[in-house]
């Protein structure tokens, strides 16, 4: 970028930060895989789904399935037990290395650290 533009953008961000218009925070953001960037809430189209729906997604040639909750069970290592997990992104399960449970949920307290 042009050095003058870099200075102008930096100055604009510093001023907005000083006014509290922008701030740093740990929050969920809307991530665009196509843009490889976070996008604002106003740029997101919210759509209520009533079940399995195929939708176009920027950056993908084929439509992507949404609106399906899939449940499957993980066996607990060294035990004759399993824990059922439900997800809308079942394709990510192959990369799972652990299951997080709420520490105050009595159904799973005996599994913490297993």
Short mmCIF file of C-alpha atoms in Angstrom, two decimals:
data_model
loop_
_atom_site.label_atom_id
_atom_site.label_comp_id
_atom_site.label_asym_id
_atom_site.label_seq_id
_atom_site.Cartn_x
_atom_site.Cartn_y
_atom_site.Cartn_z
CA UNK A 1 0.00 0.00 0.00
CA UNK A 2 0.95 3.59 -0.53
CA UNK A 3 2.77 5.01 2.55
CA UNK A 4 0.34 7.97 2.76
CA UNK A 5 -2.59 5.55 2.72
CA UNK A 6 -0.99 3.42 5.45
CA UNK A 7 -0.56 6.51 7.66
CA UNK A 8 -4.14 7.63 7.00
CA UNK A 9 -5.59 4.21 7.83
CA UNK A 10 -3.43 3.92 10.97
CA UNK A 11 -4.49 7.40 12.11
CA UNK A 12 -8.16 6.58 11.49
CA UNK A 13 -7.91 3.39 13.55
CA UNK A 14 -6.07 5.17 16.39
CA UNK A 15 -8.75 7.89 16.51
CA UNK A 16 -11.59 5.36 16.48
CA UNK A 17 -9.87 3.42 19.27
CA UNK A 18 -9.44 6.58 21.36
CA UNK A 19 -13.17 7.37 20.93
CA UNK A 20 -14.15 3.81 21.81
CA UNK A 21 -15.70 3.23 18.38
CA UNK A 22 -13.47 0.19 17.92
CA UNK A 23 -11.92 -1.99 20.58
CA UNK A 24 -10.04 -5.23 21.06
CA UNK A 25 -11.97 -8.11 22.59
CA UNK A 26 -12.23 -11.88 22.72
CA UNK A 27 -15.54 -12.54 20.95
CA UNK A 28 -17.11 -14.78 18.37
CA UNK A 29 -16.86 -13.38 14.87
CA UNK A 30 -18.44 -14.19 11.53
CA UNK A 31 -15.66 -15.75 9.47
CA UNK A 32 -15.81 -15.78 5.67
CA UNK A 33 -13.85 -18.68 4.20
CA UNK A 34 -14.10 -17.06 0.77
CA UNK A 35 -12.71 -13.70 1.94
CA UNK A 36 -10.42 -15.24 4.58
CA UNK A 37 -11.50 -12.46 6.91
CA UNK A 38 -13.96 -11.62 9.64
CA UNK A 39 -17.11 -9.87 8.44
CA UNK A 40 -19.63 -7.72 10.29
CA UNK A 41 -23.06 -8.88 11.46
CA UNK A 42 -24.67 -6.63 8.84
CA UNK A 43 -22.90 -8.61 6.09
CA UNK A 44 -24.34 -11.95 7.27
CA UNK A 45 -27.61 -13.27 5.86
CA UNK A 46 -29.47 -15.01 8.65
CA UNK A 47 -31.80 -17.78 7.50
CA UNK A 48 -34.10 -19.91 9.66
CA UNK A 49 -33.91 -23.57 8.60
CA UNK A 50 -36.60 -26.15 9.33
CA UNK A 51 -34.54 -29.18 8.33
CA UNK A 52 -32.03 -30.43 5.78
CA UNK A 53 -31.29 -27.61 3.35
CA UNK A 54 -28.72 -27.36 0.56
CA UNK A 55 -27.39 -23.80 0.22
CA UNK A 56 -24.82 -22.14 -2.04
CA UNK A 57 -21.66 -21.06 -0.22
CA UNK A 58 -19.18 -18.60 -1.75
CA UNK A 59 -16.02 -20.39 -2.81
CA UNK A 60 -17.70 -23.80 -3.31
CA UNK A 61 -19.04 -25.14 -6.59
CA UNK A 62 -21.57 -27.51 -5.00
CA UNK A 63 -24.26 -26.58 -2.49
CA UNK A 64 -23.51 -27.38 1.16
CA UNK A 65 -25.85 -29.22 3.52
CA UNK A 66 -27.16 -27.28 6.53
CA UNK A 67 -29.84 -27.94 9.14
CA UNK A 68 -28.94 -31.51 10.08
CA UNK A 69 -27.91 -32.55 13.60
CA UNK A 70 -26.01 -35.84 13.61
CA UNK A 71 -25.34 -37.83 16.79
CA UNK A 72 -22.66 -40.50 17.23
CA UNK A 73 -20.91 -42.17 20.15
CA UNK A 74 -17.26 -42.11 21.17
CA UNK A 75 -16.04 -45.07 23.18
CA UNK A 76 -14.23 -44.13 26.40
CA UNK A 77 -10.70 -45.53 26.35
CA UNK A 78 -10.21 -48.28 28.92
CA UNK A 79 -13.92 -48.43 29.83
CA UNK A 80 -17.04 -50.17 28.65
CA UNK A 81 -18.72 -46.77 28.19
CA UNK A 82 -19.38 -44.24 25.50
CA UNK A 83 -20.37 -40.60 25.29
CA UNK A 84 -22.81 -39.41 22.65
CA UNK A 85 -21.86 -36.25 20.75
CA UNK A 86 -24.19 -34.26 18.49
CA UNK A 87 -22.94 -31.89 15.80
CA UNK A 88 -23.95 -30.11 12.64
CA UNK A 89 -20.42 -30.60 11.24
CA UNK A 90 -19.95 -34.38 11.35
CA UNK A 91 -17.14 -34.18 8.76
CA UNK A 92 -14.86 -32.63 11.40
CA UNK A 93 -15.07 -35.65 13.74
CA UNK A 94 -12.06 -37.30 12.10
CA UNK A 95 -9.89 -34.55 13.56
CA UNK A 96 -11.31 -34.79 17.08
CA UNK A 97 -8.79 -35.57 19.81
CA UNK A 98 -10.91 -34.85 22.89
CA UNK A 99 -14.46 -34.20 24.03
CA UNK A 100 -15.22 -31.26 26.31
CA UNK A 101 -17.98 -31.62 28.91
CA UNK A 102 -19.46 -29.10 31.33
CA UNK A 103 -17.69 -29.69 34.65
CA UNK A 104 -20.93 -29.16 36.62
CA UNK A 105 -23.01 -31.63 34.59
CA UNK A 106 -23.40 -34.70 36.84
CA UNK A 107 -23.86 -36.99 33.81
CA UNK A 108 -20.25 -36.48 32.75
CA UNK A 109 -18.27 -35.60 35.89
CA UNK A 110 -16.87 -39.15 36.12
CA UNK A 111 -15.43 -38.74 32.60
CA UNK A 112 -13.39 -35.60 33.23
CA UNK A 113 -9.73 -36.37 32.52
CA UNK A 114 -10.44 -39.75 30.88
#
